[in-house]
């Protein structure tokens, strides 16, 4: 940061160098919560890079891994360029002091004369030596970490010494130094945070550096991958901020001292820490500062490029290569060499791209701004990362959406404008907005003006990133693998208390030999054999006797492979090796589904058989009923035959008598003839009724429904039966309304019913005292109600249920001579029901009986009186 | 809740045995909040004034002192957490998650 400017391309100067270190301090305070979880997850799942981490969490998605790698690459080239330039500048200053001019620090010379180029090559060499000796990057590079630690301490001591020296020896202490600075016109303003917008920048920088300390690939490498003991996390939580604190203690004093001593312009401010001791002939101090600074910077570059190269190899190149069939990579004997070569080329390419960027942008000032631009790019990983370890519901599509959207915004608001400012693109879209739309100005999207570019970009990209991430996650569903991985990650502490956090069930058979061959290809023979031996020993097995690999062994192999080629590729390889079917979790779920389907099917079978039983029972009941009806029919026929025969017999007998005795006396002859007549009548009646009933029941009866006046019908029926009543001396009363009552009905049938009821009534009432009432009233449901009431002996209760059935007659058939056929009421019931009504009787012994039937009256829209 | 593991049950990797009691998380978050409060505008603006104290500009002094304070708070938490018998291998409580 060029803190000596009030405002520069990286934002405000002055005190604003500080937030970049305050952010990590804050994040370090919660490292125990966040970082430790990341460490545990990475250990359990053998994760070796941030791309791997993100890809693994969201269902082992190669697409996501590739995207993260690309973003990291694009985003970090400027940062690498920046560090590269810092190193080469330091070198240049050290070598050429005091004749260092600004010219020397530009890169206008051809590249083979450019210090920075050789610096880049040397750094690449170091990185290759350090980072690509083994292939299993899950191994810890404890040597490299120790070296970094050592250099850091050297740097710290050197900077503190320089700071103390400058403040207390060159000047008279902080009061003196700051006092002099306050009097300097340029420096007085730098003690303040600044305007409100600068507060925005302050906050943005703190937040940015907070997440960057988690997601920067080299941070991930050192803090997560290289971690050997989780307890170190808690120690680092205060040690790391303390280091930052001490290193930055004298930044401001040194800067002010430099200006006070050298003025502006001659010596570049970033070199003050070297130039000041040199100016006082404190070469040893300068040398210490130089060595400390240089080695720390080179360590940073090395770790950064190694991390990037690992991601490039594992998450971008290898997945693509493995999928290209004609390369037949999966049949190659030894892939370690390929992987090593890929890594090394990755390192070289990364550093050279950085160098290229240095040449193109040239000016340190521009590059300094790019450092923060890079941070903004990698900060896009933060939502997916942090969300991924705490929120199970985050889906792969959500992460993809968030990353892509955030990256796109970053491109538009920071990278492309930077290119425009370096002259690669026209500045048109920067000044007027894309296609002239002012709301799309990359530095003032949607009118959000007044912020520096970093803050502006951070706000919009995070908004879009988090928004897309959350929204799409809520709207999409997870695959089975995603769900498993989500659980593995979020619940890692709970799960890693067990032995395995396995996500797969292996049904397949793989021979030990196959697995060993596979492993040998990627991690080397010696280590593969050693791992197998260990495995066997731990279980008390003989390694040489093992034939088939069990699930645990397969898992172990997969884990080891993951350390070399990433989890996604490892899975591909192992699944190809295991013979038979490898059961992924999806398949297990399918099997479970099948099982549940079978269960459902059997349940359905049971239900069907129950239904079958019920149907059978119904059939049996119906059968029984039919048999009963059959019996009843037989009964009916026999009864009818009997009923027919009886009068016929009488008629024949009496006719024979008359025939055989021609000189029978007249009185006797008249009597017998009367009997013959009445029996004939009876016979006729019976036959008629049987025919009626047969017609009614078979539906062959013809019905002539017309609108008729019920009152008139009842009156007519009364008249027809009037003689019967007079003969017996029974009184018949009519209670009928005055107005006509129109209903649709069949005249003859209705007459039949009423006449029948009246005849019955007359039969069963005593003479002289008997009284029958014929009554018409409206029914409750809107129809009509006809009642035939008599004051006869009533009907005994036991006869009631079967009253309306065929051949049922009140009175014992033996003792009481039947006066009717027994079919009358059955016919009435049939007719009434056909007409849509009901018929029943209300009676008490010795209280008389009342036969009632109702008929429905459909509503006519016209008035009743028509 | 799983019963506590015995040390023999835990994996060989020694780092995995350590789990703090749940109180530590709250304390760390509290330290974080303290840092937020000290470094962010409301309080920041209070100290964003010209002038010097002991010859050192006020803002500068405040920021560095606040920074040191936060670091020391974290140190305290770490030390206190270790004293609270964190070496008992108890399973961590369930993380929040959907």
Short mmCIF file of N, CA, C and O in Angstrom, two decimals, chain A residues 17-18 21-22 25-26 29-30 32-33 36-37 40 178 191-193 199 202-203 210 229-231 234 238 241-242 244-245 248-249 252 390-392 474 490 493-494 497 499, chain B residues 2 5 11 13-16 18 20 25 28-29 32 35-36 39-41 44-45 48-50 55 57 59-60 63-64 67-68 71 74-75 78 82 92 94-98:
data_model
loop_
_atom_site.label_atom_id
_atom_site.label_comp_id
_atom_site.label_asym_id
_atom_site.label_seq_id
_atom_site.Cartn_x
_atom_site.Cartn_y
_atom_site.Cartn_z
N UNK A 17 -3.38 1.32 5.56
CA UNK A 17 -2.63 0.07 5.38
C UNK A 17 -3.02 -0.92 6.47
O UNK A 17 -2.80 -2.12 6.35
N UNK A 18 -3.60 -0.36 7.53
CA UNK A 18 -3.81 -1.18 8.73
C UNK A 18 -4.95 -2.21 8.63
O UNK A 18 -4.80 -3.33 9.11
N UNK A 21 -4.51 -5.94 8.10
CA UNK A 21 -3.99 -6.79 9.17
C UNK A 21 -4.97 -6.93 10.32
O UNK A 21 -4.88 -7.89 11.10
N UNK A 22 -5.87 -5.98 10.44
CA UNK A 22 -6.89 -6.09 11.48
C UNK A 22 -7.88 -7.19 11.15
O UNK A 22 -8.34 -7.92 12.03
N UNK A 25 -6.71 -10.52 12.18
CA UNK A 25 -6.75 -10.63 13.64
C UNK A 25 -8.15 -11.04 14.10
O UNK A 25 -8.31 -11.90 14.96
N UNK A 26 -9.14 -10.39 13.51
CA UNK A 26 -10.50 -10.73 13.88
C UNK A 26 -10.84 -12.17 13.51
O UNK A 26 -11.43 -12.91 14.30
N UNK A 29 -9.47 -14.78 15.75
CA UNK A 29 -10.16 -14.97 17.03
C UNK A 29 -11.16 -16.11 16.93
O UNK A 29 -11.40 -16.83 17.89
N UNK A 30 -11.76 -16.31 15.75
CA UNK A 30 -12.73 -17.41 15.63
C UNK A 30 -12.16 -18.57 14.83
O UNK A 30 -12.91 -19.41 14.35
N UNK A 32 -10.70 -21.02 15.95
CA UNK A 32 -10.99 -22.26 16.65
C UNK A 32 -12.30 -22.86 16.19
O UNK A 32 -12.51 -24.06 16.22
N UNK A 33 -13.17 -21.98 15.76
CA UNK A 33 -14.46 -22.47 15.30
C UNK A 33 -14.41 -22.81 13.81
O UNK A 33 -14.83 -23.87 13.37
N UNK A 36 -10.52 -24.72 12.54
CA UNK A 36 -10.35 -26.07 13.08
C UNK A 36 -11.29 -27.04 12.38
O UNK A 36 -10.93 -28.19 12.11
N UNK A 37 -12.48 -26.55 12.09
CA UNK A 37 -13.43 -27.40 11.38
C UNK A 37 -12.91 -27.72 9.98
O UNK A 37 -13.00 -28.86 9.52
N UNK A 40 -10.19 -30.29 10.31
CA UNK A 40 -10.69 -31.64 10.60
C UNK A 40 -11.28 -32.26 9.36
O UNK A 40 -11.05 -33.41 9.02
N UNK A 178 6.96 12.00 15.08
CA UNK A 178 5.62 12.42 14.69
C UNK A 178 5.48 13.93 14.72
O UNK A 178 4.74 14.52 13.94
N UNK A 191 -2.86 11.17 9.31
CA UNK A 191 -3.15 10.56 10.60
C UNK A 191 -4.61 10.19 10.79
O UNK A 191 -4.98 9.62 11.79
N UNK A 192 -5.38 10.57 9.83
CA UNK A 192 -6.80 10.41 10.02
C UNK A 192 -7.34 9.32 9.11
O UNK A 192 -6.74 8.99 8.10
N UNK A 193 -8.48 8.82 9.47
CA UNK A 193 -9.14 7.85 8.59
C UNK A 193 -9.65 8.54 7.34
O UNK A 193 -9.45 8.09 6.24
N UNK A 199 -14.34 5.60 5.41
CA UNK A 199 -14.78 4.64 6.41
C UNK A 199 -15.31 3.39 5.73
O UNK A 199 -15.10 2.27 6.18
N UNK A 202 -12.48 1.44 4.77
CA UNK A 202 -11.89 0.82 5.96
C UNK A 202 -12.61 -0.48 6.29
O UNK A 202 -12.00 -1.54 6.44
N UNK A 203 -13.92 -0.36 6.38
CA UNK A 203 -14.72 -1.54 6.72
C UNK A 203 -14.57 -2.62 5.67
O UNK A 203 -14.38 -3.80 5.98
N UNK A 210 -10.43 -10.39 6.14
CA UNK A 210 -10.92 -11.45 7.01
C UNK A 210 -11.17 -12.74 6.24
O UNK A 210 -10.78 -13.82 6.66
N UNK A 229 -1.43 -30.71 13.84
CA UNK A 229 -2.02 -30.89 15.15
C UNK A 229 -3.07 -29.81 15.35
O UNK A 229 -2.78 -28.63 15.22
N UNK A 230 -4.27 -30.22 15.65
CA UNK A 230 -5.34 -29.24 15.77
C UNK A 230 -5.11 -28.24 16.89
O UNK A 230 -5.60 -27.11 16.84
N UNK A 231 -4.35 -28.63 17.87
CA UNK A 231 -4.12 -27.69 18.97
C UNK A 231 -3.33 -26.48 18.52
O UNK A 231 -3.38 -25.43 19.13
N UNK A 234 -5.33 -23.16 18.01
CA UNK A 234 -5.61 -22.20 19.08
C UNK A 234 -4.38 -21.37 19.39
O UNK A 234 -4.49 -20.19 19.74
N UNK A 238 -3.60 -16.50 18.36
CA UNK A 238 -3.08 -15.25 18.93
C UNK A 238 -1.66 -14.98 18.45
O UNK A 238 -1.23 -13.83 18.35
N UNK A 241 -1.75 -13.02 14.85
CA UNK A 241 -2.03 -11.59 14.96
C UNK A 241 -0.92 -10.84 15.67
O UNK A 241 -0.62 -9.70 15.33
N UNK A 242 -0.30 -11.50 16.65
CA UNK A 242 0.78 -10.83 17.35
C UNK A 242 1.94 -10.55 16.42
O UNK A 242 2.55 -9.48 16.45
N UNK A 244 1.71 -10.12 13.18
CA UNK A 244 1.29 -9.01 12.32
C UNK A 244 1.44 -7.69 13.06
O UNK A 244 1.90 -6.68 12.50
N UNK A 245 1.05 -7.71 14.31
CA UNK A 245 1.13 -6.50 15.12
C UNK A 245 2.56 -5.98 15.18
O UNK A 245 2.85 -4.82 14.91
N UNK A 248 4.04 -4.67 11.97
CA UNK A 248 3.48 -3.41 11.49
C UNK A 248 3.67 -2.24 12.46
O UNK A 248 3.20 -1.14 12.20
N UNK A 249 4.33 -2.53 13.54
CA UNK A 249 4.42 -1.50 14.57
C UNK A 249 5.10 -0.25 14.05
O UNK A 249 4.70 0.88 14.36
N UNK A 252 4.41 3.02 9.98
CA UNK A 252 4.16 4.45 9.82
C UNK A 252 5.39 5.28 10.14
O UNK A 252 5.78 6.16 9.36
N UNK A 390 -21.11 -24.95 7.42
CA UNK A 390 -22.08 -24.76 8.49
C UNK A 390 -23.52 -25.02 8.07
O UNK A 390 -24.39 -25.18 8.92
N UNK A 391 -23.79 -25.02 6.79
CA UNK A 391 -25.17 -25.11 6.32
C UNK A 391 -25.32 -26.35 5.46
O UNK A 391 -24.80 -26.43 4.38
N UNK A 392 -26.08 -27.31 5.97
CA UNK A 392 -26.23 -28.55 5.23
C UNK A 392 -27.05 -28.37 3.97
O UNK A 392 -26.95 -29.16 3.04
N UNK A 474 -31.70 -22.71 -1.91
CA UNK A 474 -33.02 -22.97 -1.37
C UNK A 474 -33.96 -23.53 -2.43
O UNK A 474 -34.89 -24.26 -2.12
N UNK A 490 -20.53 -30.87 7.64
CA UNK A 490 -21.09 -30.06 8.72
C UNK A 490 -21.00 -30.80 10.05
O UNK A 490 -20.80 -30.20 11.10
N UNK A 493 -17.23 -33.10 13.31
CA UNK A 493 -16.73 -33.38 14.66
C UNK A 493 -17.43 -34.58 15.27
O UNK A 493 -16.85 -35.39 15.95
N UNK A 494 -18.72 -34.64 14.99
CA UNK A 494 -19.47 -35.76 15.54
C UNK A 494 -19.07 -37.06 14.87
O UNK A 494 -18.94 -38.09 15.49
N UNK A 497 -15.50 -38.91 15.39
CA UNK A 497 -15.28 -39.67 16.60
C UNK A 497 -15.33 -41.16 16.29
O UNK A 497 -14.77 -41.97 16.98
N UNK A 499 -14.66 -44.29 13.51
CA UNK A 499 -13.47 -44.60 12.75
C UNK A 499 -13.52 -44.05 11.34
O UNK A 499 -12.57 -43.51 10.84
N UNK B 2 -23.24 -39.31 22.14
CA UNK B 2 -22.39 -40.50 22.21
C UNK B 2 -21.67 -40.50 23.56
O UNK B 2 -21.32 -39.44 24.08
N UNK B 5 -15.39 -41.13 24.45
CA UNK B 5 -14.46 -42.16 23.97
C UNK B 5 -13.32 -42.30 24.94
O UNK B 5 -12.93 -41.36 25.61
N UNK B 11 -8.57 -41.97 17.00
CA UNK B 11 -7.63 -42.28 15.92
C UNK B 11 -6.22 -41.96 16.35
O UNK B 11 -5.97 -41.22 17.28
N UNK B 13 -4.06 -40.13 14.94
CA UNK B 13 -3.68 -38.73 14.77
C UNK B 13 -4.00 -37.98 16.04
O UNK B 13 -5.15 -37.80 16.41
N UNK B 14 -3.02 -37.50 16.68
CA UNK B 14 -3.25 -36.99 18.03
C UNK B 14 -4.12 -35.75 18.02
O UNK B 14 -4.73 -35.40 19.00
N UNK B 15 -4.14 -35.09 16.90
CA UNK B 15 -4.92 -33.87 16.90
C UNK B 15 -6.40 -34.11 17.07
O UNK B 15 -7.13 -33.24 17.51
N UNK B 16 -6.87 -35.29 16.72
CA UNK B 16 -8.31 -35.47 16.68
C UNK B 16 -8.92 -35.72 18.04
O UNK B 16 -10.11 -35.79 18.20
N UNK B 18 -8.66 -33.81 20.63
CA UNK B 18 -8.92 -32.60 21.38
C UNK B 18 -10.26 -32.00 21.03
O UNK B 18 -10.52 -31.71 19.88
N UNK B 20 -12.86 -28.91 22.72
CA UNK B 20 -13.07 -28.02 23.86
C UNK B 20 -14.50 -28.12 24.35
O UNK B 20 -15.37 -28.53 23.62
N UNK B 25 -16.40 -21.74 22.44
CA UNK B 25 -16.88 -21.13 21.21
C UNK B 25 -17.49 -19.77 21.48
O UNK B 25 -17.24 -18.79 20.78
N UNK B 28 -14.80 -17.16 22.09
CA UNK B 28 -14.12 -16.70 20.89
C UNK B 28 -14.99 -15.75 20.11
O UNK B 28 -14.52 -14.73 19.59
N UNK B 29 -16.26 -16.09 20.00
CA UNK B 29 -17.16 -15.20 19.27
C UNK B 29 -17.24 -13.85 19.98
O UNK B 29 -17.29 -12.80 19.33
N UNK B 32 -14.32 -11.89 19.03
CA UNK B 32 -14.55 -11.40 17.67
C UNK B 32 -15.42 -10.14 17.69
O UNK B 32 -15.13 -9.13 17.05
N UNK B 35 -13.54 -7.18 18.87
CA UNK B 35 -12.71 -6.62 17.81
C UNK B 35 -13.54 -5.79 16.83
O UNK B 35 -13.16 -4.69 16.44
N UNK B 36 -14.70 -6.34 16.46
CA UNK B 36 -15.57 -5.61 15.54
C UNK B 36 -15.90 -4.24 16.12
O UNK B 36 -15.82 -3.21 15.44
N UNK B 39 -12.80 -1.89 16.09
CA UNK B 39 -12.18 -1.50 14.84
C UNK B 39 -13.13 -0.84 13.87
O UNK B 39 -12.70 -0.35 12.84
N UNK B 40 -14.40 -0.85 14.17
CA UNK B 40 -15.38 -0.38 13.19
C UNK B 40 -15.86 1.03 13.51
O UNK B 40 -15.69 1.49 14.64
N UNK B 41 -16.45 1.66 12.51
CA UNK B 41 -16.75 3.09 12.59
C UNK B 41 -17.26 3.66 13.90
O UNK B 41 -16.70 4.66 14.34
N UNK B 44 -14.48 3.82 16.12
CA UNK B 44 -13.36 4.31 15.34
C UNK B 44 -13.44 5.81 15.14
O UNK B 44 -12.47 6.54 15.28
N UNK B 45 -14.64 6.25 14.82
CA UNK B 45 -14.81 7.67 14.56
C UNK B 45 -14.54 8.50 15.81
O UNK B 45 -14.08 9.64 15.73
N UNK B 48 -11.02 9.15 15.88
CA UNK B 48 -10.45 9.69 14.66
C UNK B 48 -10.33 11.21 14.78
O UNK B 48 -10.98 11.97 14.06
N UNK B 49 -9.50 11.64 15.69
CA UNK B 49 -9.38 13.08 15.92
C UNK B 49 -7.92 13.49 15.78
O UNK B 49 -7.02 12.68 15.99
N UNK B 50 -7.71 14.69 15.42
CA UNK B 50 -6.31 15.15 15.36
C UNK B 50 -5.74 15.31 16.77
O UNK B 50 -6.46 15.24 17.76
N UNK B 55 2.86 12.35 22.39
CA UNK B 55 3.60 12.60 21.17
C UNK B 55 3.18 11.74 20.00
O UNK B 55 3.62 11.90 18.88
N UNK B 57 0.21 10.28 17.48
CA UNK B 57 -1.14 10.63 17.04
C UNK B 57 -2.20 9.73 17.67
O UNK B 57 -1.99 8.52 17.84
N UNK B 59 -5.19 8.54 16.83
CA UNK B 59 -5.78 7.40 16.11
C UNK B 59 -4.81 6.23 16.06
O UNK B 59 -5.17 5.08 16.29
N UNK B 60 -3.60 6.57 15.75
CA UNK B 60 -2.54 5.58 15.66
C UNK B 60 -2.42 4.82 16.99
O UNK B 60 -2.43 3.59 17.03
N UNK B 63 -5.54 2.64 17.67
CA UNK B 63 -5.65 1.43 16.87
C UNK B 63 -4.69 0.36 17.35
O UNK B 63 -5.04 -0.80 17.52
N UNK B 64 -3.47 0.76 17.60
CA UNK B 64 -2.51 -0.25 18.02
C UNK B 64 -2.81 -0.80 19.40
O UNK B 64 -2.65 -1.99 19.66
N UNK B 67 -5.74 -3.12 19.03
CA UNK B 67 -5.26 -4.35 18.39
C UNK B 67 -4.60 -5.25 19.42
O UNK B 67 -4.91 -6.45 19.52
N UNK B 68 -3.73 -4.68 20.18
CA UNK B 68 -3.03 -5.47 21.20
C UNK B 68 -4.03 -6.05 22.20
O UNK B 68 -3.90 -7.19 22.65
N UNK B 71 -5.71 -9.11 20.83
CA UNK B 71 -4.80 -10.26 20.84
C UNK B 71 -4.70 -10.83 22.25
O UNK B 71 -4.74 -12.05 22.45
N UNK B 74 -7.66 -12.89 23.23
CA UNK B 74 -7.62 -14.24 22.65
C UNK B 74 -6.65 -15.13 23.42
O UNK B 74 -6.92 -16.30 23.68
N UNK B 75 -5.50 -14.55 23.80
CA UNK B 75 -4.56 -15.32 24.60
C UNK B 75 -5.22 -15.83 25.87
O UNK B 75 -5.11 -17.00 26.24
N UNK B 78 -7.53 -18.68 25.19
CA UNK B 78 -6.84 -19.93 24.90
C UNK B 78 -6.30 -20.55 26.18
O UNK B 78 -6.46 -21.75 26.43
N UNK B 82 -7.63 -24.07 27.99
CA UNK B 82 -6.79 -25.23 28.28
C UNK B 82 -6.86 -25.61 29.72
O UNK B 82 -6.79 -26.79 30.07
N UNK B 92 -17.84 -33.54 20.52
CA UNK B 92 -18.31 -32.17 20.34
C UNK B 92 -19.82 -32.19 20.18
O UNK B 92 -20.39 -33.09 19.58
N UNK B 94 -23.41 -31.22 18.68
CA UNK B 94 -23.78 -31.12 17.26
C UNK B 94 -23.63 -29.70 16.78
O UNK B 94 -24.02 -28.75 17.43
N UNK B 95 -23.07 -29.58 15.59
CA UNK B 95 -22.98 -28.26 15.01
C UNK B 95 -24.36 -27.85 14.55
O UNK B 95 -25.19 -28.67 14.25
N UNK B 96 -24.55 -26.59 14.44
CA UNK B 96 -25.80 -26.14 13.87
C UNK B 96 -25.81 -26.51 12.38
O UNK B 96 -24.80 -26.43 11.74
N UNK B 97 -26.88 -26.91 11.92
CA UNK B 97 -26.94 -27.29 10.51
C UNK B 97 -28.38 -27.54 10.16
O UNK B 97 -29.21 -27.71 11.04
N UNK B 98 -28.65 -27.55 8.90
CA UNK B 98 -30.06 -27.79 8.56
C UNK B 98 -30.32 -29.26 8.57
O UNK B 98 -29.51 -30.03 8.19
#
